[in-house]
Each structure stands twice: as structure tokens, then as C-alpha cells.
CSV table of C-alpha atoms in Angstrom, one decimal:
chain,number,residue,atom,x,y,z
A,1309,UNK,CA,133.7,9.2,95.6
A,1310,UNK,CA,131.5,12.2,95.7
A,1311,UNK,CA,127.6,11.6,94.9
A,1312,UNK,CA,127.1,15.0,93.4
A,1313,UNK,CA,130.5,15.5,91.4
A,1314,UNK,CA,131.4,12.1,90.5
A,1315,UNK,CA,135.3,12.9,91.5
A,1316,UNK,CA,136.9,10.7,94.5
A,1317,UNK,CA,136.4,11.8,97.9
A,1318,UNK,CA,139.8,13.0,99.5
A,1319,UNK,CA,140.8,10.3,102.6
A,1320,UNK,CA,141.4,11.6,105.8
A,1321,UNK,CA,144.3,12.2,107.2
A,1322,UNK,CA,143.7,9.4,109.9
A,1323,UNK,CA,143.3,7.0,107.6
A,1324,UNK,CA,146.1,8.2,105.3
A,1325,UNK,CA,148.5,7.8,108.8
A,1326,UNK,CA,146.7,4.0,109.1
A,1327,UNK,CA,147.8,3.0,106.0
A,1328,UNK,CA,151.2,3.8,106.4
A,1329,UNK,CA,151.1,2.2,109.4
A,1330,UNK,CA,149.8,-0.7,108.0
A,1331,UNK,CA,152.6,-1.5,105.2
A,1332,UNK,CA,155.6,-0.1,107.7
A,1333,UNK,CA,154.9,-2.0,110.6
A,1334,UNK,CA,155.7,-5.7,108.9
A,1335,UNK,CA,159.1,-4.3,107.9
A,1336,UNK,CA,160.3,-5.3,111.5
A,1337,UNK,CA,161.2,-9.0,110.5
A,1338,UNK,CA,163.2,-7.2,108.2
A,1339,UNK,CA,165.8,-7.0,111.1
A,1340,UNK,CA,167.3,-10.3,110.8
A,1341,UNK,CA,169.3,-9.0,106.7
A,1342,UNK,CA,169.8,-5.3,108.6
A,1343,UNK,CA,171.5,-7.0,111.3
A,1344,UNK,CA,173.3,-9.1,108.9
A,1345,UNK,CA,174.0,-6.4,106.7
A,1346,UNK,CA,175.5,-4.3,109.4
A,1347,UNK,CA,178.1,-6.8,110.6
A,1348,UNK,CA,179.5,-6.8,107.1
A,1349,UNK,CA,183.6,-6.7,107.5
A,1350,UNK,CA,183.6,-4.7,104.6
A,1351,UNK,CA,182.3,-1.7,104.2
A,1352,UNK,CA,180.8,-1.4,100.4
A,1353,UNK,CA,178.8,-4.7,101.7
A,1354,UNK,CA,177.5,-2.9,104.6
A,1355,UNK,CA,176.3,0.2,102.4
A,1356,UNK,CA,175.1,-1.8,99.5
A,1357,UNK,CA,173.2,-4.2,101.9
A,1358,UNK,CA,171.8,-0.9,104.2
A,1359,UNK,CA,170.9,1.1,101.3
A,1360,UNK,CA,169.0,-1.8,99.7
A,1361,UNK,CA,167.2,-2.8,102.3
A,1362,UNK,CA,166.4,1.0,102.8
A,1363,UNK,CA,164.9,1.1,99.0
A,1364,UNK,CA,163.1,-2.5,99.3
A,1365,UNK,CA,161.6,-0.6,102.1
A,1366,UNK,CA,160.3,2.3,101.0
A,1367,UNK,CA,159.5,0.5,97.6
A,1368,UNK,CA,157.2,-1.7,99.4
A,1369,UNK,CA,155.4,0.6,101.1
A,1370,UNK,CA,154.9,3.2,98.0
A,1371,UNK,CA,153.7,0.0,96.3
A,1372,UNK,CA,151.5,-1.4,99.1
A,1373,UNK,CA,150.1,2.6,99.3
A,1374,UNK,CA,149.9,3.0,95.4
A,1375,UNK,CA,147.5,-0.5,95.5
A,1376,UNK,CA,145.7,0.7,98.4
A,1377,UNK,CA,144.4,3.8,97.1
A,1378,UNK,CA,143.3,2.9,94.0
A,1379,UNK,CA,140.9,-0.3,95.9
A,1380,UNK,CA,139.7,3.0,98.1
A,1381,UNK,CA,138.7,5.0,94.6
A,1382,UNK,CA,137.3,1.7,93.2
A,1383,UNK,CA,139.4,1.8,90.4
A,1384,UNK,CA,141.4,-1.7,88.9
A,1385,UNK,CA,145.0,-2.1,89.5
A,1386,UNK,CA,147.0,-2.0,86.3
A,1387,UNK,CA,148.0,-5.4,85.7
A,1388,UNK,CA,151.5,-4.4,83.6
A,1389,UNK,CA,152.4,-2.0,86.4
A,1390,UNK,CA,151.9,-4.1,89.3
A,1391,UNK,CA,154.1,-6.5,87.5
A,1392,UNK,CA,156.6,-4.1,87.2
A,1393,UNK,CA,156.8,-3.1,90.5
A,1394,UNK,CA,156.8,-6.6,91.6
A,1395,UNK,CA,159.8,-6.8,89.6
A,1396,UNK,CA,161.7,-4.0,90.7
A,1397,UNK,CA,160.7,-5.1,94.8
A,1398,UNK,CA,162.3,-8.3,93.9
A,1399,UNK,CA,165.8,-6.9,91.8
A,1400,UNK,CA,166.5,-4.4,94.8
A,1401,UNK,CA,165.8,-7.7,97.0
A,1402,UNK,CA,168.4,-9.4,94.9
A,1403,UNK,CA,170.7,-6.5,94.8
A,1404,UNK,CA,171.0,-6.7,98.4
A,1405,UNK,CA,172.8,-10.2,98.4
A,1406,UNK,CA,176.0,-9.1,98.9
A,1407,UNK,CA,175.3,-7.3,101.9
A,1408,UNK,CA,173.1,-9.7,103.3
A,1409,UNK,CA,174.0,-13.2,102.3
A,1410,UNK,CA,171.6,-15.6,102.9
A,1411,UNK,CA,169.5,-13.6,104.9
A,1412,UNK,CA,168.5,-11.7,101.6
A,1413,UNK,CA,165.7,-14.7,101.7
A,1414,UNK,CA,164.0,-12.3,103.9
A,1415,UNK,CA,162.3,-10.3,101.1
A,1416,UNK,CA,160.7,-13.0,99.4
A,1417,UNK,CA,158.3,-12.9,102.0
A,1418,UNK,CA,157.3,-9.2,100.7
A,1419,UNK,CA,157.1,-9.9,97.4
A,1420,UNK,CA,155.1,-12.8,98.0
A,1421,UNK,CA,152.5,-10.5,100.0
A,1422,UNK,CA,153.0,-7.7,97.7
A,1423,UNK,CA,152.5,-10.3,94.8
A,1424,UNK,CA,148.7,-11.6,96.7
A,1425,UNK,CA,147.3,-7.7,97.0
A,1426,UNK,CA,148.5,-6.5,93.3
A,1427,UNK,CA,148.1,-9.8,91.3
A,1428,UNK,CA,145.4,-11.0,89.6
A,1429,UNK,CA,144.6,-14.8,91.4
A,1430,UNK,CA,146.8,-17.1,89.3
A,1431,UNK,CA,149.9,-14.5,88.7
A,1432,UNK,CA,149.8,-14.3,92.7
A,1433,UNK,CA,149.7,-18.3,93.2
A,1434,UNK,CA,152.3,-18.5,90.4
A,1435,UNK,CA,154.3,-16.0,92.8
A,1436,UNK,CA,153.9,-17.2,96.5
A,1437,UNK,CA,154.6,-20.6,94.8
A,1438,UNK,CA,157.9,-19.3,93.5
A,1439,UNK,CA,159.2,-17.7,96.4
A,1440,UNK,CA,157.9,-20.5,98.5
A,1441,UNK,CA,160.7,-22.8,96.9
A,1442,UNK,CA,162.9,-20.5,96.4
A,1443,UNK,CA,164.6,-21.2,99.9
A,1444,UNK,CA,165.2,-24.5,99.1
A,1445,UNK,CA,166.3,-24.2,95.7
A,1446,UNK,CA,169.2,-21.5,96.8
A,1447,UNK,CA,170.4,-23.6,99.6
A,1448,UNK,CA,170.6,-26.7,97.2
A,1449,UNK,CA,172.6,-24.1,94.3
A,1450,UNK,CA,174.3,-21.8,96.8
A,1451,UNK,CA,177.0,-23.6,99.2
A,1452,UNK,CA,177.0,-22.0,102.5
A,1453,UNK,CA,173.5,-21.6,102.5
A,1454,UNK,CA,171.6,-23.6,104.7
A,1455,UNK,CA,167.7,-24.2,104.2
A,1456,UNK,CA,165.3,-22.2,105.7
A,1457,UNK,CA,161.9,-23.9,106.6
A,1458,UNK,CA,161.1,-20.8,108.9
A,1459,UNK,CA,161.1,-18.7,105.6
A,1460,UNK,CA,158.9,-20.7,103.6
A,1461,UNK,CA,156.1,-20.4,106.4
A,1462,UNK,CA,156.3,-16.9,106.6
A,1463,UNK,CA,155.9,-16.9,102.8
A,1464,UNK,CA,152.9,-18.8,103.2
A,1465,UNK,CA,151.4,-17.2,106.4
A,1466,UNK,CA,152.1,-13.5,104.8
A,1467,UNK,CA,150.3,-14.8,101.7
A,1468,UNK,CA,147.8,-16.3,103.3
A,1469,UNK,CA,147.0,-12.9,105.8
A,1470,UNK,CA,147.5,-10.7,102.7
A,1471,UNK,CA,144.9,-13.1,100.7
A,1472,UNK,CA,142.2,-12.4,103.3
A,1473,UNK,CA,143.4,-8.3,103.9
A,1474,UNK,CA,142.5,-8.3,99.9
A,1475,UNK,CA,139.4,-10.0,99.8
A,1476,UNK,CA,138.1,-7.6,102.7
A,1477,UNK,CA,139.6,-4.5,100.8
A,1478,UNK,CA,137.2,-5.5,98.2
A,1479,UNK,CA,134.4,-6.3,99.7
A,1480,UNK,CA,135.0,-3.1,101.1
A,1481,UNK,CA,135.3,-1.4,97.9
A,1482,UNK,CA,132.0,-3.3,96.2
A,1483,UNK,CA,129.9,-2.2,99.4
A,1484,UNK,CA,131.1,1.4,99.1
A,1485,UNK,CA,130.1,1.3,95.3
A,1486,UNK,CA,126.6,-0.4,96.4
A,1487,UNK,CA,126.3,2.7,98.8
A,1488,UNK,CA,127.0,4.9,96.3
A,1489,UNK,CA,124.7,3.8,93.9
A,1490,UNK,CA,122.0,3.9,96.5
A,1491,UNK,CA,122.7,7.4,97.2
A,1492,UNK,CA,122.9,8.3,93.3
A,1493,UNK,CA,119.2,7.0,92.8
A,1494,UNK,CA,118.3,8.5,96.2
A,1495,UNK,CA,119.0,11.5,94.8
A,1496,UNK,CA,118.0,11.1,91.5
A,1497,UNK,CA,114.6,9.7,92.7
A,1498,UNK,CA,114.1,13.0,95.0
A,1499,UNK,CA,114.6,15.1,91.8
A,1500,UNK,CA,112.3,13.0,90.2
A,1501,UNK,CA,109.8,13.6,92.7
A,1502,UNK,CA,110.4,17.3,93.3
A,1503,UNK,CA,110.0,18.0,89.8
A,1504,UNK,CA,106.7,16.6,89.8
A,1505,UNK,CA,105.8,18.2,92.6
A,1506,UNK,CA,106.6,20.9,90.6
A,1507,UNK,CA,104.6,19.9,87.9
A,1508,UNK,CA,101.4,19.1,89.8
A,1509,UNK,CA,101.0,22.4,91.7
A,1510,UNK,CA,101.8,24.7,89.2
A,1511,UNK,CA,99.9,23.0,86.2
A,1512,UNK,CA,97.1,23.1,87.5
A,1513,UNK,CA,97.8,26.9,89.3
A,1514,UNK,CA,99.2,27.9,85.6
A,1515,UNK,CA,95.9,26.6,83.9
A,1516,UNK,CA,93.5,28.5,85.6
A,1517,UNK,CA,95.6,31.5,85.1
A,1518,UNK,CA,95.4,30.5,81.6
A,1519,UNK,CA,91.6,30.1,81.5
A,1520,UNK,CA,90.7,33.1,83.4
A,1521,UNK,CA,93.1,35.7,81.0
A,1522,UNK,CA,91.4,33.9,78.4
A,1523,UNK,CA,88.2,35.1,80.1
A,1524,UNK,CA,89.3,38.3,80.6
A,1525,UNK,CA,90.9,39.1,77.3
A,1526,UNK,CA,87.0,38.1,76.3
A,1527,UNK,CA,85.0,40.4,78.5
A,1528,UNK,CA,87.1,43.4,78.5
A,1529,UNK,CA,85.4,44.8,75.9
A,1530,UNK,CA,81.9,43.6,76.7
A,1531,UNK,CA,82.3,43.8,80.3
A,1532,UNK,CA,85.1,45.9,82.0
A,1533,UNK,CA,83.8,45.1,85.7
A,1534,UNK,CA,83.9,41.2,85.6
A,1535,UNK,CA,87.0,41.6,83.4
A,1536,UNK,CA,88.5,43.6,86.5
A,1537,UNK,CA,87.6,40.5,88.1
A,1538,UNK,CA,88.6,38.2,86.7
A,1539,UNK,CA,92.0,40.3,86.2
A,1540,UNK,CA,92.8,40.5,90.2
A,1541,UNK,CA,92.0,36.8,90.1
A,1542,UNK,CA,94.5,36.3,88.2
A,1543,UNK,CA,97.2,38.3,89.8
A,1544,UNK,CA,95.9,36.4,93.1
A,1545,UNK,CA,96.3,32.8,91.3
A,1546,UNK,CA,100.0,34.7,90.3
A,1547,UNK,CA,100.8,35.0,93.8
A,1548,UNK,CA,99.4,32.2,94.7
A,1549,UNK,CA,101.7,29.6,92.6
A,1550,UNK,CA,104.8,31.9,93.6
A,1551,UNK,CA,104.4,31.0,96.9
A,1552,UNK,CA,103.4,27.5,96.2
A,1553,UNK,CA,107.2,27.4,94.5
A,1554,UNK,CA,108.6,28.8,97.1
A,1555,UNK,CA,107.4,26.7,100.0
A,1556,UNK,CA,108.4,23.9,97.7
A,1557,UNK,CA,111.6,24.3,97.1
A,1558,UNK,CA,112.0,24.9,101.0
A,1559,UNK,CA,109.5,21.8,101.8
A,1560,UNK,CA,107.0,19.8,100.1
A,1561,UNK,CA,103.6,21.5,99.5
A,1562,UNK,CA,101.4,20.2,102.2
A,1563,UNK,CA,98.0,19.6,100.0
A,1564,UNK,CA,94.2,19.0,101.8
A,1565,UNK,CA,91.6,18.2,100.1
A,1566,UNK,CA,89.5,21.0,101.3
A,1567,UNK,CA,91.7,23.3,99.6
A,1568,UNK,CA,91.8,21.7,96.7
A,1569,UNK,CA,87.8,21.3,96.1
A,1570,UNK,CA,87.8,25.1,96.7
A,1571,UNK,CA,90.6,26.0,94.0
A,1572,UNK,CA,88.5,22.8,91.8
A,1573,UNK,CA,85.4,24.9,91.9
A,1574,UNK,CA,86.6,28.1,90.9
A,1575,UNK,CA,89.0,26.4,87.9
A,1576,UNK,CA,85.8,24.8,86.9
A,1577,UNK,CA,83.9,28.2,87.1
A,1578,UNK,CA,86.4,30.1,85.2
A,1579,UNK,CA,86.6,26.7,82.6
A,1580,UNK,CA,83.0,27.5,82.1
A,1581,UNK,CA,82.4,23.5,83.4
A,1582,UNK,CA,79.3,23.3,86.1
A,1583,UNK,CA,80.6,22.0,88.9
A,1584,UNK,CA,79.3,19.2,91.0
A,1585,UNK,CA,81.2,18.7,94.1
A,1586,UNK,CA,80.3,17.7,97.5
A,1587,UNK,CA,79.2,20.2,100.4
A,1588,UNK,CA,81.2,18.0,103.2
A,1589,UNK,CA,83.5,15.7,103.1
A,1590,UNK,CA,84.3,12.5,105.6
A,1591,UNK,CA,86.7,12.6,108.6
A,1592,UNK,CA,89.8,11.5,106.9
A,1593,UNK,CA,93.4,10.8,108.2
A,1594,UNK,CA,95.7,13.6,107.5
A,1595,UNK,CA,97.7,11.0,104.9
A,1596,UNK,CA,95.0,10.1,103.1
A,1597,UNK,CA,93.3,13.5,103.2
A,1598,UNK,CA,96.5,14.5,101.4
A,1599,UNK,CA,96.8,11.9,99.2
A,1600,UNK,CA,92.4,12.6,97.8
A,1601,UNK,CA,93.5,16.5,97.4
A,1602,UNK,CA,96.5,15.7,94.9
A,1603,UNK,CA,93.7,13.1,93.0
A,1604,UNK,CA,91.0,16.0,93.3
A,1605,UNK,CA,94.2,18.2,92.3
A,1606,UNK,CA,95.1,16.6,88.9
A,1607,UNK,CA,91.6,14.7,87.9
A,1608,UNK,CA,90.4,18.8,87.5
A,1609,UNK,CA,93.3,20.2,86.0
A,1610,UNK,CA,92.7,17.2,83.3
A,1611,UNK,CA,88.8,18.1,83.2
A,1612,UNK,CA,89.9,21.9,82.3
A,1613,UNK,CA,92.8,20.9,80.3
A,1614,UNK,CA,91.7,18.1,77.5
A,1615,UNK,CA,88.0,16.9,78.5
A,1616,UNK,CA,85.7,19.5,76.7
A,1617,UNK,CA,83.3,18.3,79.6
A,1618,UNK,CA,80.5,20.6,80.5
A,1619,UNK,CA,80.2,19.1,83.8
A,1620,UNK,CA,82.6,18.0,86.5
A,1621,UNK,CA,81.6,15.5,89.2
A,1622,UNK,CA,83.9,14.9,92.1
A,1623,UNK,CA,82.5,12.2,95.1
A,1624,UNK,CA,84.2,11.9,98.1
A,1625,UNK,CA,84.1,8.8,100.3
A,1626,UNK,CA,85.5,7.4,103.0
A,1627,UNK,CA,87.7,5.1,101.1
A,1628,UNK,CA,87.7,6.1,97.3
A,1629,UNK,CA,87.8,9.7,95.7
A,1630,UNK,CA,86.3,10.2,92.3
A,1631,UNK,CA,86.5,12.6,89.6
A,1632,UNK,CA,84.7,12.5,86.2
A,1633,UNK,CA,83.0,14.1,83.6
A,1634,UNK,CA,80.9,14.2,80.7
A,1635,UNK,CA,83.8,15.1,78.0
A,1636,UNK,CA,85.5,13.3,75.2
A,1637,UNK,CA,86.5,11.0,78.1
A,1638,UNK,CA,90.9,9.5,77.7
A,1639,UNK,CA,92.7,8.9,74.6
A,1640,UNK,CA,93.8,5.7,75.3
A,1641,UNK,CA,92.4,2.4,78.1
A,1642,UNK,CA,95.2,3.4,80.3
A,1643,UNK,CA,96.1,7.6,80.2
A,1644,UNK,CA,99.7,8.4,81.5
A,1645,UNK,CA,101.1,11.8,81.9
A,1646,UNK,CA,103.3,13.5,84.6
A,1647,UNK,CA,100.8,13.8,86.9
A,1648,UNK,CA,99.3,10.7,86.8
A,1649,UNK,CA,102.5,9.2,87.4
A,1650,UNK,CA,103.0,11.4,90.6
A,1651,UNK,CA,99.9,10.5,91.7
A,1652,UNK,CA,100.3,6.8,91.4
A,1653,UNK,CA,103.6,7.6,93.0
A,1654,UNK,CA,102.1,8.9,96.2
A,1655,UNK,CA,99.5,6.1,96.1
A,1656,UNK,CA,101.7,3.5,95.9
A,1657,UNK,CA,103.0,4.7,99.2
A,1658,UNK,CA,99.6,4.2,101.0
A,1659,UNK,CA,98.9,1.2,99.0
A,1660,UNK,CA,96.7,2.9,97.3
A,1661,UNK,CA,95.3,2.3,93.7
A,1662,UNK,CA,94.7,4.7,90.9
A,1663,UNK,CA,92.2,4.3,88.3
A,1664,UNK,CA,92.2,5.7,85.2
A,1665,UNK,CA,89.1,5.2,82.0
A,1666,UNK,CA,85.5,5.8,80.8
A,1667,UNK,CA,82.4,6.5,83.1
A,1668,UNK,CA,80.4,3.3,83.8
A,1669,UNK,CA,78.3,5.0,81.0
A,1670,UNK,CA,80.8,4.8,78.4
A,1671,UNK,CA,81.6,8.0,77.8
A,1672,UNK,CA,83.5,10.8,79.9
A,1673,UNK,CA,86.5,10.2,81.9
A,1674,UNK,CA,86.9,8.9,85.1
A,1675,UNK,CA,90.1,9.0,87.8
A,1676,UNK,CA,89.7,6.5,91.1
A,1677,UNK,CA,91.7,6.8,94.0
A,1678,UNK,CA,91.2,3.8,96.0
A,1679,UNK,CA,91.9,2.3,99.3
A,1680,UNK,CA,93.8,-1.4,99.0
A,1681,UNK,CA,90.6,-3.7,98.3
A,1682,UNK,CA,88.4,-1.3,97.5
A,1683,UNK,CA,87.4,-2.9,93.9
A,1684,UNK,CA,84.9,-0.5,92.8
């Protein structure tokens, strides 16, 4: 079954030809009721035992084919019809009697297989049990007819291989289901994690642009030159989150925290916030570097967004990053949102822990990215 459209992947031709193979290739002990068949003195007998033989067949194998492809799309096997078709395997088995005498008994060894791989487990017991005796019964009821012990252990050996060739067609089908649901939540997850991706570069890109036409629409008629300014920073930002898109839908975005203090201090600037960030930062491996600029990245944009801070701090250690302010501090103990999420996302993956509340102080908000132990 495809991933992406839901509908059952087409089989390949090789392993359409194997299962042909596979049904076809028992009908050799079928050769003992042709042979008999053919040395019919008369000749309705030999057609009517050929051309039943000939049906049984082919019946069998569209029934062994028709049960076989619908394991390989995971779907259930209609009880009634497999019933049916059981039925009509075994009347065209019957129908070949007069051709084939005795060595009609043949079949029964079909139908009992056939009976294993479309039955639910008692129906198929009830069956293989049925034509197990059914030798005996005929030669006891039939005179002419001698018993035949050789066709009750084929009975039982077919039933027996057929038993385990269904148990492996659905543990088959259960571990292609498994791997499908893996690669439905594979998918889904990288989605997931694209869209916030796409929701942590531009918010933050989209609410300075925000702040500084804001800014702009302010000064224009007070102060055409900064407005300018602030205009063409604008159109930069513009160009700048177009290419951030881009490059993400082509790869991730690949975020250092240098980059982001520098695009922190000029949000803050345009935000009006004074902005307290460090001159230098530690030595820090490239993962981790990554993982303080998307805290620096979405502790800011929260600062400009919701904080009505008039100060930003952001400390950067060799083990913790740290963003807070002086503001209205978060709504509630534990703040959630889209990018909080991502970033504990991205944590998690370093081990990492996020945390989110008030300043030691009691007021203002506070975001902690934090190396595993780091209890701070």
C-alpha cells in the first residue's frame, strides 16, 4: 500500500509469476485421476473426467490467487465467499467421479489446503477433518473402492504445510502494516517538524517586519530620513525571510547563535526594548551552537511579541543559554506555544532541557536552555 495515497501498491510482475507458480506447481499429484481419467473405455467418462480435472484446476489456483492477494493488500478474506468457493472446488471434485473413480479422492487433498489458507481456524479443522475421513468412509460405502491411507497423509501433510504457508503470509502481512505505519508517522512527524521550522524562522523574521513598519508608519511624518531607514530595513528583513523559506523547503535552515544575537539586537532595537546581550560568546559545538541560537531565536521573538519588557537580557554560557526580561513575565507556570514546542523538540534530541517561568525576582520571564544536569 502506498504511504502518500493510501491505495494498494501494484505487485510486480515477478512476484505475480511466483504466485502462480506457487498454486500450479502442487497440481502434479493430480496425475494419478488424469491418468485414470484418460484410460476411461468410454469416451463421455474420459471428457467429463479431463475437463473436470481441468476446472478443479484452474479453480484452485484463481482461488489460491484470489486469497493471496487480498493477505498482500492486508485486507480480510470474506468468510461467505471463501465458503463458496470451497464449495464449488469440492462439487467440480465430485463431478469428476465418473471419469476418475476412486482416484477422484485426489482432490480432497486441495480442498483441504485450500480450506487451511481461506478458513477461519475452526471452519478449516472442521474441513481437513472431513476430508481426512473421507477416504475411509467412501471405501466402507463404495464397493470397489479400496482404502487409501496414502491419501489421508497427504490430507494431513498439505494441511499441515498450508497451516504454516498462512501463518507466514500473515505475519507477513502484520509486519508490512507495522512498516507502514512507521513510515505514515515518519512522515507525518517530518511535516510536523517542517512546519515548525516554518514557524520559528519566519515568526520571528515577520515580527520585526511588523515592529519596524509600525516604526516607520510613526516617523514618516516626523522624520522622513529614519523612516527611509527603517523602510529599507524592512524590505531587507523581506528578503531576508524569502530566502530563509526557500532554503527551507530545500533543507533545514542551519541557525548559529551569532546570527541570531545579531538579528536579537536589532528586533529589540526596533521593539524599542534595551538590549543586554553579551559581546562574546563561548567555544561551543556546532550542535549545540545550533540548538542556543533557536532558544536565543524564540525567547526574543516572545520578548517583542507578548512581554511589554523594557529590557532584554540574554547570557550565554558554556552549558545553559538564558533569555529574560523585565515584562509582564508568562501567563501561566508552564507557557506552551509552537515554538516552544519546537524548541523542546530540538532539545530533546541533545538531551537537553527547556525552562520556561518567572525571573528569580518574581517578575519578568525567563526561557533556560540547559545541558542534561545542569539544574540551575
Amino acid at each position: 500500500m502506498d504511504v502518500a495515497t493510501g491505495q494498494p501498491r501494484p505487485v510486480s510482475r515477478h512476484w505475480r509469476f511466483t504466485g502462480w507458480l506457487l498454486a500450479a506447481v502442487w497440481l502434479f499429484f493430480l496425475n494419478v485421476p488424469l491418468a485414470t481419467a484418460l484410460h476411461q473405455p468410454e469416451l463421455w467418462r474420459r471428457i467429463l473426467g479431463v475437463v473436470a480435472l481441468v476446472v478443479f484446476s484452474v479453480g484452485y489456483v484463481l482461488l489460491f490467487q484470489w486469497a493471496r492477494r487480498l493477505r498482500q493488500s492486508l485486507a480480510p478474506i470474506p468468510a461467505g465467499r471463501a465458503r463458496v468457493g470451497l464449495a464449488l472446488l469440492l462439487s467440480v471434485g465430485l463431478a469428476s467421479i465418473p471419469g476418475t473413480d476412486g482416484d477422484w479422492l485426489a482432490t480432497l487433498v486441495y480442498v483441504a489446503a485450500a480450506g487451511v489458507f481461506l478458513l477461519p481456524p475452526w471452519e478449516a479443522l472442521t474441513v481437513v477433518v472431513v476430508c481426512a475421513v473421507t477416504p475411509a468412509l467412501a471405501s466402507w460405502l463404495v464397493p470397489g473402492w479400496e482404502a487409501e491411507s496414502g491419501i489421508v497423509f497427504a490430507v494431513l501433510l498439505a494441511s499441515f504445510a498450508m497451516f504454516g504457508v498462512a501463518q507466514l503470509a500473515q505475519r507477513n502481512s502484520q509486519l508490512q502494516a507495522a512498516q507502514q505505519e512507521i513510515a505514515r508517522l515518519a512522515i507525518a512527524e517530518e511535516r510536523a517538524r517542517a512546519a515548525r521550522d516554518l514557524h520559528d524562522i519566519l515568526g520571528h523574521s515577520l515580527t520585526v517586519v511588523a515592529i519596524k513598519a509600525e516604526l516607520a508608519g510613526r516617523l514618516i511624518e516626523v522624520d522622513t530620513d529614519r523612516a527611509a531607514v527603517e523602510i529599507a530595513e524592512v524590505e531587507a528583513l523581506a528578503r531576508a525571510a524569502l530566502a530563509d523559506v526557500r532554503q527551507t523547503a530545500g533543507a533545514y535552515r542551519d541557525v548559529t547563535l551569532a546570527a541570531e544575537l545579531a538579528g536579537a539586537r536589532s528586533a529589540l532595537a526596533a521593539a524599542g526594548i534595551a538590549a543586554d546581550l553579551p559581546a562574546e560568546v563561548p567555544e561551543l559545538p556546532k550542535e549545540w551552537d545550533r540548538l542556543f541560537g533557536w532558544a536565543v531565536r524564540e525567547g526574543v521573538t516572545n520578548v517583542v511579541r507578548h512581554s511589554g519588557a523594557r529590557c532584554c537580557t540574554v547570557r550565554v554560557y558554556a552549558d545553559r543559554v538564558e533569555v529574560s526580561d523585565d515584562g509582564r513575565g508568562p501567563s501561566t507556570p508552564d507557557a506552551t506555544g509552537s515554538g516552544l514546542v519546537g524548541l523542546r523538540e530540538r532539545a530533546g534530541r541533545l538531551d537537553a532541557a527547556v525552562t520556561v517561568g518567572r525571573r528569580p525576582g518574581g517578575d519578568g520571564f525567563l526561557l533556560r536552555v540547559h545541558a542534561p544536569g545542569e539544574t540551575r
